[in-house]
Amino acid sequence: MEKLRRWAVALARGSVPVGLGLLLWVAIGAGEEQRQETLKALPEANPELLAQRRRHNELIMAALKEAAETDDNVARRPVPWRK
């Protein structure tokens, strides 16, 4: 009888963290769906703004690539992509 009771207590103690983890996973999953919907509805998500950001990132990456390929101090040089 004592052995059965110890098994029941051990099972209960082991199931509590699993249950809490499952509850947190469900709560975070629901919040993630809501966050995705909110991001889709933002006015900044229009194609024109995304194209501008993509172009800006391309210019930055080109400057970084040039800096990596040269021994000159490119930080002192005027940069064409600076706004």
PDB file of N, CA, C and O in Angstrom:
ATOM      1  N   MET A   1       0.815  -1.193   0.000  1.00  0.00           N
ATOM      2  CA  MET A   1       0.000   0.000   0.000  1.00  0.00           C
ATOM      3  C   MET A   1       0.865   1.266   0.000  1.00  0.00           C
ATOM      4  O   MET A   1       0.537   2.230  -0.662  1.00  0.00           O
ATOM      5  N   GLU A   2       1.921   1.237   0.815  1.00  0.00           N
ATOM      6  CA  GLU A   2       2.841   2.383   0.890  1.00  0.00           C
ATOM      7  C   GLU A   2       3.512   2.626  -0.467  1.00  0.00           C
ATOM      8  O   GLU A   2       3.710   3.770  -0.878  1.00  0.00           O
ATOM      9  N   LYS A   3       3.848   1.547  -1.160  1.00  0.00           N
ATOM     10  CA  LYS A   3       4.511   1.658  -2.461  1.00  0.00           C
ATOM     11  C   LYS A   3       3.578   2.332  -3.478  1.00  0.00           C
ATOM     12  O   LYS A   3       4.004   3.178  -4.258  1.00  0.00           O
ATOM     13  N   LEU A   4       2.312   1.966  -3.431  1.00  0.00           N
ATOM     14  CA  LEU A   4       1.334   2.551  -4.343  1.00  0.00           C
ATOM     15  C   LEU A   4       1.157   4.040  -4.061  1.00  0.00           C
ATOM     16  O   LEU A   4       1.058   4.850  -4.995  1.00  0.00           O
ATOM     17  N   ARG A   5       1.138   4.404  -2.817  1.00  0.00           N
ATOM     18  CA  ARG A   5       0.991   5.813  -2.445  1.00  0.00           C
ATOM     19  C   ARG A   5       2.205   6.623  -2.901  1.00  0.00           C
ATOM     20  O   ARG A   5       2.069   7.744  -3.408  1.00  0.00           O
ATOM     21  N   ARG A   6       3.407   6.060  -2.746  1.00  0.00           N
ATOM     22  CA  ARG A   6       4.616   6.754  -3.187  1.00  0.00           C
ATOM     23  C   ARG A   6       4.623   6.943  -4.701  1.00  0.00           C
ATOM     24  O   ARG A   6       5.040   7.982  -5.205  1.00  0.00           O
ATOM     25  N   TRP A   7       4.137   5.937  -5.432  1.00  0.00           N
ATOM     26  CA  TRP A   7       4.031   6.066  -6.889  1.00  0.00           C
ATOM     27  C   TRP A   7       3.052   7.175  -7.267  1.00  0.00           C
ATOM     28  O   TRP A   7       3.304   7.951  -8.184  1.00  0.00           O
ATOM     29  N   ALA A   8       1.936   7.254  -6.567  1.00  0.00           N
ATOM     30  CA  ALA A   8       0.935   8.279  -6.862  1.00  0.00           C
ATOM     31  C   ALA A   8       1.493   9.680  -6.600  1.00  0.00           C
ATOM     32  O   ALA A   8       1.286  10.604  -7.392  1.00  0.00           O
ATOM     33  N   VAL A   9       2.220   9.838  -5.503  1.00  0.00           N
ATOM     34  CA  VAL A   9       2.820  11.138  -5.183  1.00  0.00           C
ATOM     35  C   VAL A   9       3.879  11.499  -6.226  1.00  0.00           C
ATOM     36  O   VAL A   9       3.946  12.642  -6.704  1.00  0.00           O
ATOM     37  N   ALA A  10       4.701  10.539  -6.598  1.00  0.00           N
ATOM     38  CA  ALA A  10       5.737  10.792  -7.607  1.00  0.00           C
ATOM     39  C   ALA A  10       5.108  11.158  -8.951  1.00  0.00           C
ATOM     40  O   ALA A  10       5.583  12.065  -9.652  1.00  0.00           O
ATOM     41  N   LEU A  11       4.038  10.489  -9.310  1.00  0.00           N
ATOM     42  CA  LEU A  11       3.349  10.793 -10.570  1.00  0.00           C
ATOM     43  C   LEU A  11       2.749  12.190 -10.528  1.00  0.00           C
ATOM     44  O   LEU A  11       2.833  12.947 -11.509  1.00  0.00           O
ATOM     45  N   ALA A  12       2.161  12.553  -9.404  1.00  0.00           N
ATOM     46  CA  ALA A  12       1.571  13.889  -9.269  1.00  0.00           C
ATOM     47  C   ALA A  12       2.661  14.961  -9.348  1.00  0.00           C
ATOM     48  O   ALA A  12       2.484  15.982 -10.028  1.00  0.00           O
ATOM     49  N   ARG A  13       3.771  14.740  -8.662  1.00  0.00           N
ATOM     50  CA  ARG A  13       4.862  15.719  -8.700  1.00  0.00           C
ATOM     51  C   ARG A  13       5.462  15.847 -10.097  1.00  0.00           C
ATOM     52  O   ARG A  13       5.882  16.921 -10.510  1.00  0.00           O
ATOM     53  N   GLY A  14       5.512  14.776 -10.820  1.00  0.00           N
ATOM     54  CA  GLY A  14       6.061  14.815 -12.175  1.00  0.00           C
ATOM     55  C   GLY A  14       5.114  15.440 -13.179  1.00  0.00           C
ATOM     56  O   GLY A  14       5.538  16.038 -14.165  1.00  0.00           O
ATOM     57  N   SER A  15       3.819  15.325 -12.932  1.00  0.00           N
ATOM     58  CA  SER A  15       2.855  15.857 -13.893  1.00  0.00           C
ATOM     59  C   SER A  15       2.642  17.359 -13.745  1.00  0.00           C
ATOM     60  O   SER A  15       2.195  18.015 -14.683  1.00  0.00           O
ATOM     61  N   VAL A  16       2.959  17.917 -12.583  1.00  0.00           N
ATOM     62  CA  VAL A  16       2.761  19.363 -12.376  1.00  0.00           C
ATOM     63  C   VAL A  16       3.634  20.189 -13.328  1.00  0.00           C
ATOM     64  O   VAL A  16       3.113  21.084 -14.017  1.00  0.00           O
ATOM     65  N   PRO A  17       4.933  19.960 -13.430  1.00  0.00           N
ATOM     66  CA  PRO A  17       5.723  20.755 -14.381  1.00  0.00           C
ATOM     67  C   PRO A  17       5.300  20.548 -15.838  1.00  0.00           C
ATOM     68  O   PRO A  17       5.311  21.486 -16.633  1.00  0.00           O
ATOM     69  N   VAL A  18       4.911  19.332 -16.160  1.00  0.00           N
ATOM     70  CA  VAL A  18       4.458  19.061 -17.531  1.00  0.00           C
ATOM     71  C   VAL A  18       3.180  19.842 -17.811  1.00  0.00           C
ATOM     72  O   VAL A  18       3.024  20.457 -18.867  1.00  0.00           O
ATOM     73  N   GLY A  19       2.274  19.848 -16.874  1.00  0.00           N
ATOM     74  CA  GLY A  19       1.024  20.588 -17.038  1.00  0.00           C
ATOM     75  C   GLY A  19       1.259  22.089 -17.146  1.00  0.00           C
ATOM     76  O   GLY A  19       0.655  22.766 -17.979  1.00  0.00           O
ATOM     77  N   LEU A  20       2.141  22.620 -16.310  1.00  0.00           N
ATOM     78  CA  LEU A  20       2.458  24.047 -16.391  1.00  0.00           C
ATOM     79  C   LEU A  20       3.113  24.394 -17.725  1.00  0.00           C
ATOM     80  O   LEU A  20       2.795  25.424 -18.332  1.00  0.00           O
ATOM     81  N   GLY A  21       3.995  23.548 -18.184  1.00  0.00           N
ATOM     82  CA  GLY A  21       4.629  23.783 -19.478  1.00  0.00           C
ATOM     83  C   GLY A  21       3.626  23.778 -20.616  1.00  0.00           C
ATOM     84  O   GLY A  21       3.686  24.598 -21.520  1.00  0.00           O
ATOM     85  N   LEU A  22       2.680  22.850 -20.541  1.00  0.00           N
ATOM     86  CA  LEU A  22       1.648  22.787 -21.569  1.00  0.00           C
ATOM     87  C   LEU A  22       0.771  24.036 -21.551  1.00  0.00           C
ATOM     88  O   LEU A  22       0.450  24.597 -22.611  1.00  0.00           O
ATOM     89  N   LEU A  23       0.404  24.493 -20.375  1.00  0.00           N
ATOM     90  CA  LEU A  23      -0.401  25.717 -20.265  1.00  0.00           C
ATOM     91  C   LEU A  23       0.347  26.931 -20.806  1.00  0.00           C
ATOM     92  O   LEU A  23      -0.231  27.751 -21.530  1.00  0.00           O
ATOM     93  N   LEU A  24       1.625  27.045 -20.486  1.00  0.00           N
ATOM     94  CA  LEU A  24       2.413  28.166 -21.008  1.00  0.00           C
ATOM     95  C   LEU A  24       2.541  28.088 -22.529  1.00  0.00           C
ATOM     96  O   LEU A  24       2.473  29.106 -23.215  1.00  0.00           O
ATOM     97  N   TRP A  25       2.720  26.887 -23.040  1.00  0.00           N
ATOM     98  CA  TRP A  25       2.842  26.717 -24.492  1.00  0.00           C
ATOM     99  C   TRP A  25       1.565  27.156 -25.204  1.00  0.00           C
ATOM    100  O   TRP A  25       1.608  27.837 -26.223  1.00  0.00           O
ATOM    101  N   VAL A  26       0.416  26.790 -24.648  1.00  0.00           N
ATOM    102  CA  VAL A  26      -0.866  27.180 -25.238  1.00  0.00           C
ATOM    103  C   VAL A  26      -1.037  28.696 -25.159  1.00  0.00           C
ATOM    104  O   VAL A  26      -1.473  29.339 -26.119  1.00  0.00           O
ATOM    105  N   ALA A  27      -0.690  29.285 -24.014  1.00  0.00           N
ATOM    106  CA  ALA A  27      -0.839  30.734 -23.849  1.00  0.00           C
ATOM    107  C   ALA A  27       0.061  31.492 -24.814  1.00  0.00           C
ATOM    108  O   ALA A  27      -0.363  32.469 -25.440  1.00  0.00           O
ATOM    109  N   ILE A  28       1.290  31.041 -24.969  1.00  0.00           N
ATOM    110  CA  ILE A  28       2.213  31.729 -25.875  1.00  0.00           C
ATOM    111  C   ILE A  28       1.792  31.528 -27.319  1.00  0.00           C
ATOM    112  O   ILE A  28       1.886  32.444 -28.133  1.00  0.00           O
ATOM    113  N   GLY A  29       1.318  30.361 -27.662  1.00  0.00           N
ATOM    114  CA  GLY A  29       0.865  30.097 -29.029  1.00  0.00           C
ATOM    115  C   GLY A  29      -0.291  30.999 -29.430  1.00  0.00           C
ATOM    116  O   GLY A  29      -0.331  31.526 -30.540  1.00  0.00           O
ATOM    117  N   ALA A  30      -1.232  31.222 -28.525  1.00  0.00           N
ATOM    118  CA  ALA A  30      -2.359  32.106 -28.832  1.00  0.00           C
ATOM    119  C   ALA A  30      -1.873  33.540 -28.998  1.00  0.00           C
ATOM    120  O   ALA A  30      -2.330  34.268 -29.873  1.00  0.00           O
ATOM    121  N   GLY A  31      -0.936  33.963 -28.181  1.00  0.00           N
ATOM    122  CA  GLY A  31      -0.391  35.312 -28.293  1.00  0.00           C
ATOM    123  C   GLY A  31       0.381  35.502 -29.585  1.00  0.00           C
ATOM    124  O   GLY A  31       0.374  36.583 -30.166  1.00  0.00           O
ATOM    125  N   GLU A  32       1.051  34.470 -30.058  1.00  0.00           N
ATOM    126  CA  GLU A  32       1.819  34.559 -31.302  1.00  0.00           C
ATOM    127  C   GLU A  32       0.904  34.756 -32.503  1.00  0.00           C
ATOM    128  O   GLU A  32       1.200  35.545 -33.396  1.00  0.00           O
ATOM    129  N   GLU A  33      -0.213  34.061 -32.527  1.00  0.00           N
ATOM    130  CA  GLU A  33      -1.162  34.248 -33.629  1.00  0.00           C
ATOM    131  C   GLU A  33      -1.693  35.677 -33.644  1.00  0.00           C
ATOM    132  O   GLU A  33      -1.818  36.293 -34.702  1.00  0.00           O
ATOM    133  N   GLN A  34      -1.998  36.204 -32.479  1.00  0.00           N
ATOM    134  CA  GLN A  34      -2.500  37.576 -32.387  1.00  0.00           C
ATOM    135  C   GLN A  34      -1.416  38.560 -32.834  1.00  0.00           C
ATOM    136  O   GLN A  34      -1.707  39.533 -33.530  1.00  0.00           O
ATOM    137  N   ARG A  35      -0.173  38.305 -32.464  1.00  0.00           N
ATOM    138  CA  ARG A  35       0.929  39.179 -32.870  1.00  0.00           C
ATOM    139  C   ARG A  35       1.109  39.166 -34.384  1.00  0.00           C
ATOM    140  O   ARG A  35       1.335  40.214 -35.007  1.00  0.00           O
ATOM    141  N   GLN A  36       0.987  37.992 -35.003  1.00  0.00           N
ATOM    142  CA  GLN A  36       1.110  37.900 -36.458  1.00  0.00           C
ATOM    143  C   GLN A  36       0.008  38.690 -37.157  1.00  0.00           C
ATOM    144  O   GLN A  36       0.256  39.372 -38.148  1.00  0.00           O
ATOM    145  N   GLU A  37      -1.200  38.603 -36.651  1.00  0.00           N
ATOM    146  CA  GLU A  37      -2.313  39.356 -37.233  1.00  0.00           C
ATOM    147  C   GLU A  37      -2.089  40.854 -37.085  1.00  0.00           C
ATOM    148  O   GLU A  37      -2.371  41.628 -37.996  1.00  0.00           O
ATOM    149  N   THR A  38      -1.570  41.273 -35.943  1.00  0.00           N
ATOM    150  CA  THR A  38      -1.298  42.696 -35.717  1.00  0.00           C
ATOM    151  C   THR A  38      -0.228  43.193 -36.678  1.00  0.00           C
ATOM    152  O   THR A  38      -0.336  44.286 -37.234  1.00  0.00           O
ATOM    153  N   LEU A  39       0.819  42.387 -36.884  1.00  0.00           N
ATOM    154  CA  LEU A  39       1.887  42.792 -37.801  1.00  0.00           C
ATOM    155  C   LEU A  39       1.392  42.910 -39.236  1.00  0.00           C
ATOM    156  O   LEU A  39       1.829  43.788 -39.978  1.00  0.00           O
ATOM    157  N   LYS A  40       0.479  42.038 -39.629  1.00  0.00           N
ATOM    158  CA  LYS A  40      -0.067  42.113 -40.988  1.00  0.00           C
ATOM    159  C   LYS A  40      -0.886  43.374 -41.185  1.00  0.00           C
ATOM    160  O   LYS A  40      -0.981  43.898 -42.294  1.00  0.00           O
ATOM    161  N   ALA A  41      -1.503  43.875 -40.111  1.00  0.00           N
ATOM    162  CA  ALA A  41      -2.370  45.041 -40.219  1.00  0.00           C
ATOM    163  C   ALA A  41      -1.619  46.368 -40.112  1.00  0.00           C
ATOM    164  O   ALA A  41      -2.224  47.422 -40.299  1.00  0.00           O
ATOM    165  N   LEU A  42      -0.333  46.334 -39.833  1.00  0.00           N
ATOM    166  CA  LEU A  42       0.417  47.585 -39.694  1.00  0.00           C
ATOM    167  C   LEU A  42       0.524  48.304 -41.036  1.00  0.00           C
ATOM    168  O   LEU A  42       0.715  47.673 -42.074  1.00  0.00           O
ATOM    169  N   PRO A  43       0.432  49.623 -41.016  1.00  0.00           N
ATOM    170  CA  PRO A  43       0.556  50.364 -42.284  1.00  0.00           C
ATOM    171  C   PRO A  43       1.968  50.293 -42.859  1.00  0.00           C
ATOM    172  O   PRO A  43       2.176  50.529 -44.036  1.00  0.00           O
ATOM    173  N   GLU A  44       2.953  49.953 -42.033  1.00  0.00           N
ATOM    174  CA  GLU A  44       4.329  49.876 -42.505  1.00  0.00           C
ATOM    175  C   GLU A  44       4.582  48.643 -43.351  1.00  0.00           C
ATOM    176  O   GLU A  44       5.647  48.492 -43.927  1.00  0.00           O
ATOM    177  N   ALA A  45       3.628  47.752 -43.418  1.00  0.00           N
ATOM    178  CA  ALA A  45       3.839  46.502 -44.137  1.00  0.00           C
ATOM    179  C   ALA A  45       3.487  46.619 -45.619  1.00  0.00           C
ATOM    180  O   ALA A  45       3.310  45.621 -46.284  1.00  0.00           O
ATOM    181  N   ASN A  46       3.428  47.837 -46.133  1.00  0.00           N
ATOM    182  CA  ASN A  46       3.094  47.978 -47.556  1.00  0.00           C
ATOM    183  C   ASN A  46       4.327  47.683 -48.416  1.00  0.00           C
ATOM    184  O   ASN A  46       5.467  47.830 -47.974  1.00  0.00           O
ATOM    185  N   PRO A  47       4.120  47.264 -49.635  1.00  0.00           N
ATOM    186  CA  PRO A  47       5.239  46.852 -50.510  1.00  0.00           C
ATOM    187  C   PRO A  47       6.241  47.965 -50.797  1.00  0.00           C
ATOM    188  O   PRO A  47       7.437  47.706 -50.924  1.00  0.00           O
ATOM    189  N   GLU A  48       5.767  49.200 -50.899  1.00  0.00           N
ATOM    190  CA  GLU A  48       6.676  50.310 -51.209  1.00  0.00           C
ATOM    191  C   GLU A  48       7.693  50.525 -50.082  1.00  0.00           C
ATOM    192  O   GLU A  48       8.889  50.675 -50.331  1.00  0.00           O
ATOM    193  N   LEU A  49       7.218  50.520 -48.857  1.00  0.00           N
ATOM    194  CA  LEU A  49       8.113  50.706 -47.714  1.00  0.00           C
ATOM    195  C   LEU A  49       9.075  49.525 -47.577  1.00  0.00           C
ATOM    196  O   LEU A  49      10.257  49.709 -47.283  1.00  0.00           O
ATOM    197  N   LEU A  50       8.572  48.335 -47.825  1.00  0.00           N
ATOM    198  CA  LEU A  50       9.443  47.158 -47.766  1.00  0.00           C
ATOM    199  C   LEU A  50      10.534  47.227 -48.825  1.00  0.00           C
ATOM    200  O   LEU A  50      11.679  46.841 -48.581  1.00  0.00           O
ATOM    201  N   ALA A  51      10.204  47.731 -50.016  1.00  0.00           N
ATOM    202  CA  ALA A  51      11.205  47.874 -51.078  1.00  0.00           C
ATOM    203  C   ALA A  51      12.266  48.897 -50.672  1.00  0.00           C
ATOM    204  O   ALA A  51      13.465  48.697 -50.926  1.00  0.00           O
ATOM    205  N   GLN A  52      11.840  49.988 -50.040  1.00  0.00           N
ATOM    206  CA  GLN A  52      12.798  50.991 -49.575  1.00  0.00           C
ATOM    207  C   GLN A  52      13.734  50.399 -48.523  1.00  0.00           C
ATOM    208  O   GLN A  52      14.941  50.626 -48.560  1.00  0.00           O
ATOM    209  N   ARG A  53      13.180  49.663 -47.596  1.00  0.00           N
ATOM    210  CA  ARG A  53      14.002  49.038 -46.556  1.00  0.00           C
ATOM    211  C   ARG A  53      14.972  48.031 -47.156  1.00  0.00           C
ATOM    212  O   ARG A  53      16.134  47.955 -46.764  1.00  0.00           O
ATOM    213  N   ARG A  54      14.491  47.272 -48.124  1.00  0.00           N
ATOM    214  CA  ARG A  54      15.346  46.279 -48.775  1.00  0.00           C
ATOM    215  C   ARG A  54      16.514  46.967 -49.483  1.00  0.00           C
ATOM    216  O   ARG A  54      17.662  46.534 -49.387  1.00  0.00           O
ATOM    217  N   ARG A  55      16.230  48.064 -50.176  1.00  0.00           N
ATOM    218  CA  ARG A  55      17.280  48.818 -50.883  1.00  0.00           C
ATOM    219  C   ARG A  55      18.283  49.392 -49.883  1.00  0.00           C
ATOM    220  O   ARG A  55      19.497  49.336 -50.100  1.00  0.00           O
ATOM    221  N   HIS A  56      17.777  49.934 -48.777  1.00  0.00           N
ATOM    222  CA  HIS A  56      18.653  50.492 -47.748  1.00  0.00           C
ATOM    223  C   HIS A  56      19.559  49.405 -47.176  1.00  0.00           C
ATOM    224  O   HIS A  56      20.767  49.619 -46.998  1.00  0.00           O
ATOM    225  N   ASN A  57      19.008  48.249 -46.923  1.00  0.00           N
ATOM    226  CA  ASN A  57      19.809  47.136 -46.407  1.00  0.00           C
ATOM    227  C   ASN A  57      20.856  46.678 -47.419  1.00  0.00           C
ATOM    228  O   ASN A  57      21.972  46.315 -47.050  1.00  0.00           O
ATOM    229  N   GLU A  58      20.499  46.697 -48.704  1.00  0.00           N
ATOM    230  CA  GLU A  58      21.464  46.334 -49.742  1.00  0.00           C
ATOM    231  C   GLU A  58      22.642  47.302 -49.752  1.00  0.00           C
ATOM    232  O   GLU A  58      23.795  46.891 -49.883  1.00  0.00           O
ATOM    233  N   LEU A  59      22.353  48.602 -49.600  1.00  0.00           N
ATOM    234  CA  LEU A  59      23.416  49.600 -49.581  1.00  0.00           C
ATOM    235  C   LEU A  59      24.319  49.425 -48.360  1.00  0.00           C
ATOM    236  O   LEU A  59      25.548  49.542 -48.455  1.00  0.00           O
ATOM    237  N   ILE A  60      23.721  49.142 -47.235  1.00  0.00           N
ATOM    238  CA  ILE A  60      24.509  48.925 -46.021  1.00  0.00           C
ATOM    239  C   ILE A  60      25.391  47.697 -46.182  1.00  0.00           C
ATOM    240  O   ILE A  60      26.582  47.716 -45.833  1.00  0.00           O
ATOM    241  N   MET A  61      24.833  46.621 -46.719  1.00  0.00           N
ATOM    242  CA  MET A  61      25.617  45.401 -46.909  1.00  0.00           C
ATOM    243  C   MET A  61      26.754  45.629 -47.906  1.00  0.00           C
ATOM    244  O   MET A  61      27.860  45.098 -47.746  1.00  0.00           O
ATOM    245  N   ALA A  62      26.507  46.434 -48.942  1.00  0.00           N
ATOM    246  CA  ALA A  62      27.567  46.740 -49.910  1.00  0.00           C
ATOM    247  C   ALA A  62      28.683  47.525 -49.233  1.00  0.00           C
ATOM    248  O   ALA A  62      29.873  47.270 -49.482  1.00  0.00           O
ATOM    249  N   ALA A  63      28.324  48.469 -48.367  1.00  0.00           N
ATOM    250  CA  ALA A  63      29.345  49.245 -47.657  1.00  0.00           C
ATOM    251  C   ALA A  63      30.131  48.350 -46.712  1.00  0.00           C
ATOM    252  O   ALA A  63      31.356  48.481 -46.588  1.00  0.00           O
ATOM    253  N   LEU A  64      29.460  47.438 -46.044  1.00  0.00           N
ATOM    254  CA  LEU A  64      30.155  46.518 -45.144  1.00  0.00           C
ATOM    255  C   LEU A  64      31.091  45.586 -45.916  1.00  0.00           C
ATOM    256  O   LEU A  64      32.204  45.293 -45.480  1.00  0.00           O
ATOM    257  N   LYS A  65      30.636  45.153 -47.082  1.00  0.00           N
ATOM    258  CA  LYS A  65      31.472  44.276 -47.905  1.00  0.00           C
ATOM    259  C   LYS A  65      32.720  45.027 -48.374  1.00  0.00           C
ATOM    260  O   LYS A  65      33.829  44.502 -48.326  1.00  0.00           O
ATOM    261  N   GLU A  66      32.522  46.281 -48.802  1.00  0.00           N
ATOM    262  CA  GLU A  66      33.660  47.084 -49.237  1.00  0.00           C
ATOM    263  C   GLU A  66      34.638  47.302 -48.082  1.00  0.00           C
ATOM    264  O   GLU A  66      35.851  47.210 -48.253  1.00  0.00           O
ATOM    265  N   ALA A  67      34.099  47.563 -46.891  1.00  0.00           N
ATOM    266  CA  ALA A  67      34.961  47.777 -45.723  1.00  0.00           C
ATOM    267  C   ALA A  67      35.733  46.514 -45.376  1.00  0.00           C
ATOM    268  O   ALA A  67      36.883  46.593 -44.934  1.00  0.00           O
ATOM    269  N   ALA A  68      35.123  45.363 -45.567  1.00  0.00           N
ATOM    270  CA  ALA A  68      35.795  44.112 -45.249  1.00  0.00           C
ATOM    271  C   ALA A  68      36.884  43.786 -46.256  1.00  0.00           C
ATOM    272  O   ALA A  68      37.869  43.112 -45.919  1.00  0.00           O
ATOM    273  N   GLU A  69      36.758  44.280 -47.481  1.00  0.00           N
ATOM    274  CA  GLU A  69      37.708  43.946 -48.531  1.00  0.00           C
ATOM    275  C   GLU A  69      38.885  44.909 -48.625  1.00  0.00           C
ATOM    276  O   GLU A  69      39.825  44.654 -49.372  1.00  0.00           O
ATOM    277  N   THR A  70      38.843  46.017 -47.906  1.00  0.00           N
ATOM    278  CA  THR A  70      39.912  47.005 -48.018  1.00  0.00           C
ATOM    279  C   THR A  70      40.595  47.205 -46.670  1.00  0.00           C
ATOM    280  O   THR A  70      40.035  46.900 -45.630  1.00  0.00           O
ATOM    281  N   ASP A  71      41.830  47.719 -46.750  1.00  0.00           N
ATOM    282  CA  ASP A  71      42.562  48.043 -45.528  1.00  0.00           C
ATOM    283  C   ASP A  71      42.383  49.507 -45.141  1.00  0.00           C
ATOM    284  O   ASP A  71      42.859  49.930 -44.093  1.00  0.00           O
ATOM    285  N   ASP A  72      41.739  50.296 -46.003  1.00  0.00           N
ATOM    286  CA  ASP A  72      41.501  51.708 -45.706  1.00  0.00           C
ATOM    287  C   ASP A  72      40.487  51.855 -44.579  1.00  0.00           C
ATOM    288  O   ASP A  72      39.670  50.972 -44.332  1.00  0.00           O
ATOM    289  N   ASN A  73      40.531  53.014 -43.945  1.00  0.00           N
ATOM    290  CA  ASN A  73      39.548  53.315 -42.911  1.00  0.00           C
ATOM    291  C   ASN A  73      38.317  53.914 -43.590  1.00  0.00           C
ATOM    292  O   ASN A  73      38.250  55.110 -43.839  1.00  0.00           O
ATOM    293  N   VAL A  74      37.360  53.085 -43.891  1.00  0.00           N
ATOM    294  CA  VAL A  74      36.188  53.539 -44.624  1.00  0.00           C
ATOM    295  C   VAL A  74      35.232  54.320 -43.734  1.00  0.00           C
ATOM    296  O   VAL A  74      34.311  54.965 -44.220  1.00  0.00           O
ATOM    297  N   ALA A  75      35.438  54.304 -42.430  1.00  0.00           N
ATOM    298  CA  ALA A  75      34.564  55.062 -41.535  1.00  0.00           C
ATOM    299  C   ALA A  75      34.767  56.558 -41.718  1.00  0.00           C
ATOM    300  O   ALA A  75      33.865  57.344 -41.436  1.00  0.00           O
ATOM    301  N   ARG A  76      35.931  56.974 -42.183  1.00  0.00           N
ATOM    302  CA  ARG A  76      36.222  58.402 -42.386  1.00  0.00           C
ATOM    303  C   ARG A  76      35.782  58.900 -43.754  1.00  0.00           C
ATOM    304  O   ARG A  76      35.786  60.081 -44.023  1.00  0.00           O
ATOM    305  N   ARG A  77      35.441  57.992 -44.630  1.00  0.00           N
ATOM    306  CA  ARG A  77      35.035  58.337 -45.984  1.00  0.00           C
ATOM    307  C   ARG A  77      33.582  58.793 -46.028  1.00  0.00           C
ATOM    308  O   ARG A  77      32.751  58.259 -45.289  1.00  0.00           O
ATOM    309  N   PRO A  78      33.217  59.755 -46.895  1.00  0.00           N
ATOM    310  CA  PRO A  78      31.793  60.075 -47.049  1.00  0.00           C
ATOM    311  C   PRO A  78      31.071  58.885 -47.680  1.00  0.00           C
ATOM    312  O   PRO A  78      31.557  58.268 -48.616  1.00  0.00           O
ATOM    313  N   VAL A  79      29.935  58.588 -47.156  1.00  0.00           N
ATOM    314  CA  VAL A  79      29.202  57.392 -47.595  1.00  0.00           C
ATOM    315  C   VAL A  79      28.006  57.822 -48.424  1.00  0.00           C
ATOM    316  O   VAL A  79      27.222  58.645 -47.985  1.00  0.00           O
ATOM    317  N   PRO A  80      27.810  57.228 -49.605  1.00  0.00           N
ATOM    318  CA  PRO A  80      26.696  57.660 -50.465  1.00  0.00           C
ATOM    319  C   PRO A  80      25.328  57.217 -49.942  1.00  0.00           C
ATOM    320  O   PRO A  80      24.327  57.813 -50.297  1.00  0.00           O
ATOM    321  N   TRP A  81      25.255  56.218 -49.085  1.00  0.00           N
ATOM    322  CA  TRP A  81      23.939  55.723 -48.664  1.00  0.00           C
ATOM    323  C   TRP A  81      23.439  56.401 -47.402  1.00  0.00           C
ATOM    324  O   TRP A  81      22.343  56.147 -46.955  1.00  0.00           O
ATOM    325  N   ARG A  82      24.248  57.307 -46.826  1.00  0.00           N
ATOM    326  CA  ARG A  82      23.815  57.991 -45.606  1.00  0.00           C
ATOM    327  C   ARG A  82      22.666  58.950 -45.936  1.00  0.00           C
ATOM    328  O   ARG A  82      22.708  59.671 -46.910  1.00  0.00           O
ATOM    329  N   LYS A  83      21.644  58.951 -45.128  1.00  0.00           N
ATOM    330  CA  LYS A  83      20.479  59.805 -45.376  1.00  0.00           C
ATOM    331  C   LYS A  83      20.743  61.229 -44.939  1.00  0.00           C
ATOM    332  O   LYS A  83      21.433  61.512 -44.036  1.00  0.00           O
TER     333      LYS A  83
END
